[in-house]
């Protein structure tokens, strides 16, 4: 809306966009597709400059220290700006849920600066095509794809499914899940490093809560991304690829509100 109404003003001035979201990385990601590419093209004609809220806070703090203390310049420089987020480890929590209404996935991405990006991912395909294990794998794959779209290079993956984590770490094999494992290996090549860790449910409660909202098709809280998967990755009964998972649409409801935490397993 602002883009259409203020086009002439935007074209005549450099615009600084202050946000806690990694919009610059998303818009300039060479692997981006669909609606992201469409918006990147629309915004390319404007002189947009993106700054994170944490960067501004760090700058204010550094300027305050420089003005009110006699700290040497070299010590002040160490506290001015955070390093590039993509060069440091991100943390991803994932979980899958299975219910009478269908299956769903929850993903929580934690940036190096501490920002939380929450995703509720509804799986819109026949219920009989889903199991708890396939839902867990869809959660892992969705999280990895989101991370690559954000330009993340170093990622720590945490989930409460021992099967998935052990297979990712090559400690266990299951012929029924081969198609999923193959897809994970393909996505691994787009990172500089991935570390998979098994965590108890108590440490995965946010992803678990998000996955339940997806599986039961409950309303999404403000501040959460809503994505929809329309194609199943594999025929899990035969372990063969039958079509890639596909994100059909996404919605973001901006708000600083955090989600409630809970832990429930309907295995």
Short mmCIF file of C-alpha atoms in Angstrom, two decimals:
data_model
loop_
_atom_site.label_atom_id
_atom_site.label_comp_id
_atom_site.label_asym_id
_atom_site.label_seq_id
_atom_site.Cartn_x
_atom_site.Cartn_y
_atom_site.Cartn_z
CA UNK A 1 0.00 0.00 0.00
CA UNK A 2 2.73 2.49 0.98
CA UNK A 3 4.69 1.50 -2.14
CA UNK A 4 1.80 2.50 -4.40
CA UNK A 5 0.78 5.70 -2.63
CA UNK A 6 4.29 7.07 -1.95
CA UNK A 7 6.08 5.91 -5.10
CA UNK A 8 7.31 9.39 -6.14
CA UNK A 9 8.55 10.14 -2.63
CA UNK A 10 10.36 6.81 -2.38
CA UNK A 11 12.06 7.31 -5.75
CA UNK A 12 13.36 10.75 -4.73
CA UNK A 13 14.86 9.73 -1.38
CA UNK A 14 16.85 6.93 0.18
CA UNK A 15 14.55 4.98 2.50
CA UNK A 16 15.83 3.26 5.63
CA UNK A 17 13.73 0.27 6.68
CA UNK A 18 14.16 -0.63 10.35
CA UNK A 19 13.03 -4.18 11.11
CA UNK A 20 13.94 -7.18 13.23
CA UNK A 21 13.32 -9.46 10.24
CA UNK A 22 16.11 -10.38 7.76
CA UNK A 23 14.32 -8.77 4.81
CA UNK A 24 17.46 -7.73 2.94
CA UNK A 25 18.79 -11.28 2.99
CA UNK A 26 15.43 -12.65 1.82
CA UNK A 27 15.06 -10.17 -1.07
CA UNK A 28 18.65 -10.60 -2.28
CA UNK A 29 18.79 -14.38 -1.93
CA UNK A 30 19.76 -15.81 -5.38
CA UNK A 31 17.80 -19.00 -4.64
CA UNK A 32 14.53 -17.19 -3.90
CA UNK A 33 11.46 -18.04 -5.97
CA UNK A 34 7.79 -17.14 -6.36
CA UNK A 35 6.40 -14.19 -4.47
CA UNK A 36 9.78 -13.26 -3.00
CA UNK A 37 11.22 -12.70 -6.50
CA UNK A 38 8.13 -10.71 -7.46
CA UNK A 39 8.53 -8.35 -4.51
CA UNK A 40 12.29 -8.10 -5.01
CA UNK A 41 11.69 -6.86 -8.57
CA UNK A 42 9.08 -4.34 -7.43
CA UNK A 43 11.37 -2.93 -4.74
CA UNK A 44 14.56 -2.92 -6.83
CA UNK A 45 13.75 0.52 -8.30
CA UNK A 46 13.87 2.16 -4.87
CA UNK A 47 16.93 3.07 -2.81
CA UNK A 48 16.07 0.92 0.18
CA UNK A 49 18.50 0.51 3.06
CA UNK A 50 17.74 -2.13 5.68
CA UNK A 51 18.85 -1.90 9.31
CA UNK A 52 17.99 -4.28 12.12
CA UNK A 53 16.68 -2.99 15.42
CA UNK A 54 19.58 -4.69 17.17
CA UNK A 55 22.07 -2.82 14.95
CA UNK A 56 20.54 0.52 15.89
CA UNK A 57 20.48 -0.42 19.57
CA UNK A 58 24.13 -1.46 19.37
CA UNK A 59 25.05 1.81 17.63
CA UNK A 60 23.27 3.90 20.29
CA UNK A 61 25.03 1.97 23.03
CA UNK A 62 28.41 2.38 21.35
CA UNK A 63 27.89 6.13 20.87
CA UNK A 64 26.87 6.49 24.52
CA UNK A 65 30.00 4.65 25.67
CA UNK A 66 32.20 6.72 23.35
CA UNK A 67 30.75 9.98 24.66
CA UNK A 68 30.74 9.26 28.38
CA UNK A 69 33.82 7.14 28.95
CA UNK A 70 37.51 7.37 28.13
CA UNK A 71 37.67 3.86 26.70
CA UNK A 72 40.32 3.54 23.92
CA UNK A 73 38.97 3.58 20.37
CA UNK A 74 39.96 0.01 19.70
CA UNK A 75 37.87 -1.20 22.64
CA UNK A 76 34.84 0.80 21.51
CA UNK A 77 34.98 -0.69 18.02
CA UNK A 78 34.53 -4.17 19.43
CA UNK A 79 31.05 -3.24 20.72
CA UNK A 80 29.71 -1.15 17.85
CA UNK A 81 28.02 -3.57 15.50
CA UNK A 82 27.20 -7.26 15.62
CA UNK A 83 28.85 -9.55 13.08
CA UNK A 84 27.03 -10.84 10.01
CA UNK A 85 24.27 -13.14 11.16
CA UNK A 86 24.69 -15.54 8.27
CA UNK A 87 28.32 -16.17 9.27
CA UNK A 88 27.34 -17.37 12.73
CA UNK A 89 25.32 -20.37 13.87
CA UNK A 90 21.56 -20.17 13.67
CA UNK A 91 19.48 -22.65 15.68
CA UNK A 92 16.44 -24.42 14.26
CA UNK A 93 13.87 -26.33 16.31
CA UNK A 94 11.37 -28.49 14.42
CA UNK A 95 8.48 -30.79 15.25
CA UNK A 96 5.68 -32.60 13.44
CA UNK A 97 2.17 -33.42 14.64
CA UNK A 98 -0.52 -35.82 13.47
CA UNK A 99 -4.26 -35.50 14.23
CA UNK A 100 -7.70 -36.45 12.92
CA UNK A 101 -7.75 -33.12 11.07
CA UNK A 102 -4.47 -33.88 9.33
CA UNK A 103 -0.78 -33.29 9.87
CA UNK A 104 1.21 -30.17 10.60
CA UNK A 105 4.68 -28.85 11.25
CA UNK A 106 6.17 -26.30 13.60
CA UNK A 107 9.52 -24.58 13.05
CA UNK A 108 11.35 -22.11 15.27
CA UNK A 109 14.44 -20.35 13.89
CA UNK A 110 16.66 -18.50 16.35
CA UNK A 111 19.02 -15.92 14.84
CA UNK A 112 22.48 -15.28 16.34
CA UNK A 113 21.20 -11.98 17.75
CA UNK A 114 18.40 -13.82 19.55
CA UNK A 115 15.45 -13.01 17.27
CA UNK A 116 12.83 -15.77 16.99
CA UNK A 117 11.10 -16.57 13.68
CA UNK A 118 8.09 -18.87 14.16
CA UNK A 119 6.41 -20.93 11.43
CA UNK A 120 3.14 -22.88 11.42
CA UNK A 121 3.07 -25.17 8.38
CA UNK A 122 -0.15 -26.94 7.43
CA UNK A 123 0.11 -30.12 5.33
CA UNK A 124 -2.72 -30.06 2.80
CA UNK A 125 -2.76 -33.57 1.39
CA UNK A 126 -4.72 -36.76 2.25
CA UNK A 127 -4.42 -37.79 5.89
CA UNK A 128 -3.67 -41.40 4.93
CA UNK A 129 -0.45 -40.21 3.28
CA UNK A 130 0.89 -38.97 6.61
CA UNK A 131 2.39 -40.59 9.68
CA UNK A 132 4.05 -39.06 12.70
CA UNK A 133 7.48 -39.86 11.21
CA UNK A 134 6.67 -38.25 7.86
CA UNK A 135 5.35 -35.18 9.67
CA UNK A 136 8.63 -34.95 11.60
CA UNK A 137 10.62 -35.17 8.36
CA UNK A 138 8.42 -32.60 6.64
CA UNK A 139 9.18 -30.32 9.59
CA UNK A 140 12.92 -30.83 9.17
CA UNK A 141 12.79 -30.22 5.40
CA UNK A 142 10.57 -27.15 5.74
CA UNK A 143 12.94 -25.66 8.29
CA UNK A 144 15.98 -26.32 6.10
CA UNK A 145 14.31 -24.69 3.09
CA UNK A 146 13.32 -21.65 5.13
CA UNK A 147 16.88 -21.36 6.42
CA UNK A 148 18.31 -21.48 2.89
CA UNK A 149 15.83 -18.81 1.77
CA UNK A 150 17.15 -16.62 4.58
CA UNK A 151 20.73 -17.19 3.44
CA UNK A 152 21.73 -19.11 6.57
CA UNK A 153 25.04 -20.97 6.16
CA UNK A 154 25.69 -22.46 9.59
CA UNK A 155 22.81 -24.22 11.31
CA UNK A 156 22.26 -26.24 14.46
CA UNK A 157 19.17 -28.44 14.05
CA UNK A 158 17.31 -29.62 17.14
CA UNK A 159 14.35 -32.00 17.32
CA UNK A 160 12.79 -34.52 19.69
CA UNK A 161 12.51 -37.33 17.11
CA UNK A 162 15.34 -39.79 17.71
CA UNK A 163 14.60 -41.51 14.38
CA UNK A 164 15.05 -38.34 12.34
CA UNK A 165 18.10 -37.07 14.22
CA UNK A 166 19.86 -40.45 14.10
CA UNK A 167 19.20 -40.79 10.37
CA UNK A 168 20.49 -37.28 9.67
CA UNK A 169 23.63 -38.12 11.66
CA UNK A 170 23.95 -41.44 9.77
CA UNK A 171 23.58 -43.44 13.00
CA UNK A 172 20.46 -45.29 11.82
CA UNK A 173 18.85 -46.35 8.53
CA UNK A 174 15.21 -46.93 7.60
CA UNK A 175 14.29 -47.92 4.02
CA UNK A 176 10.84 -46.33 4.42
CA UNK A 177 12.41 -42.92 4.98
CA UNK A 178 15.06 -43.05 2.24
CA UNK A 179 13.36 -40.41 0.08
CA UNK A 180 13.36 -37.98 2.98
CA UNK A 181 16.99 -38.68 3.85
CA UNK A 182 17.98 -38.11 0.21
CA UNK A 183 16.22 -34.73 0.23
CA UNK A 184 17.99 -33.77 3.47
CA UNK A 185 21.36 -34.61 1.89
CA UNK A 186 20.56 -32.35 -1.08
CA UNK A 187 19.69 -29.45 1.19
CA UNK A 188 22.81 -30.03 3.32
CA UNK A 189 24.94 -29.07 0.31
CA UNK A 190 23.58 -25.52 0.50
CA UNK A 191 25.03 -24.99 3.97
CA UNK A 192 28.60 -24.61 5.17
CA UNK A 193 27.76 -26.79 8.13
CA UNK A 194 24.78 -28.52 9.77
CA UNK A 195 24.79 -30.06 13.23
CA UNK A 196 21.80 -32.22 14.27
CA UNK A 197 21.02 -32.68 17.96
CA UNK A 198 18.31 -34.66 19.76
CA UNK A 199 16.58 -32.72 22.54
CA UNK A 200 13.84 -33.71 25.01
CA UNK A 201 10.30 -32.43 24.54
CA UNK A 202 10.77 -29.84 27.28
CA UNK A 203 13.43 -28.11 25.16
CA UNK A 204 11.35 -28.32 21.99
CA UNK A 205 8.10 -26.97 23.40
CA UNK A 206 7.70 -23.97 21.09
CA UNK A 207 8.08 -26.03 17.88
CA UNK A 208 5.77 -28.65 19.42
CA UNK A 209 3.15 -26.00 20.17
CA UNK A 210 3.37 -24.56 16.64
CA UNK A 211 3.04 -28.03 15.08
CA UNK A 212 -0.15 -28.71 17.06
CA UNK A 213 -1.71 -25.50 15.80
CA UNK A 214 -0.84 -26.57 12.26
CA UNK A 215 -2.18 -30.13 12.63
CA UNK A 216 -5.46 -29.05 14.24
CA UNK A 217 -5.85 -26.11 11.80
CA UNK A 218 -6.10 -23.65 14.70
CA UNK A 219 -5.85 -19.87 14.20
CA UNK A 220 -2.32 -18.55 13.88
CA UNK A 221 -1.22 -16.02 16.46
CA UNK A 222 0.14 -12.61 15.39
CA UNK A 223 3.88 -12.62 14.75
CA UNK A 224 3.85 -16.08 13.17
CA UNK A 225 4.39 -17.17 9.56
CA UNK A 226 1.69 -19.46 8.13
CA UNK A 227 2.78 -21.76 5.28
CA UNK A 228 0.92 -24.50 3.43
CA UNK A 229 2.40 -27.68 1.96
CA UNK A 230 0.36 -29.04 -0.95
CA UNK A 231 2.44 -32.00 -2.16
CA UNK A 232 3.81 -34.94 -0.22
CA UNK A 233 7.52 -35.60 -0.62
CA UNK A 234 7.40 -39.36 -0.98
CA UNK A 235 5.36 -42.51 -0.97
CA UNK A 236 6.55 -43.49 2.50
CA UNK A 237 5.21 -47.04 2.17
CA UNK A 238 7.62 -47.77 -0.67
CA UNK A 239 10.37 -45.26 0.05
CA UNK A 240 10.17 -43.71 -3.42
CA UNK A 241 10.00 -40.10 -4.44
CA UNK A 242 6.61 -39.22 -5.92
CA UNK A 243 6.74 -35.43 -5.98
CA UNK A 244 8.42 -32.63 -4.09
CA UNK A 245 6.92 -30.80 -1.15
CA UNK A 246 5.70 -27.42 -2.25
CA UNK A 247 4.86 -24.26 -0.35
CA UNK A 248 1.65 -22.89 -1.86
CA UNK A 249 1.19 -19.66 0.06
CA UNK A 250 2.38 -17.83 3.12
CA UNK A 251 0.98 -15.23 5.46
CA UNK A 252 2.75 -13.14 8.09
CA UNK A 253 0.86 -11.46 10.88
CA UNK A 254 3.28 -8.87 12.36
CA UNK A 255 3.26 -8.42 16.11
CA UNK A 256 5.77 -8.52 18.95
CA UNK A 257 3.57 -11.00 20.81
CA UNK A 258 5.20 -14.32 21.62
CA UNK A 259 3.40 -17.64 21.46
CA UNK A 260 2.29 -19.68 24.43
CA UNK A 261 4.42 -22.67 25.29
CA UNK A 262 3.15 -26.20 25.71
CA UNK A 263 4.16 -29.78 25.26
CA UNK A 264 1.79 -32.49 24.14
CA UNK A 265 2.55 -35.65 22.22
CA UNK A 266 -0.21 -37.47 20.37
CA UNK A 267 1.97 -40.22 18.97
#
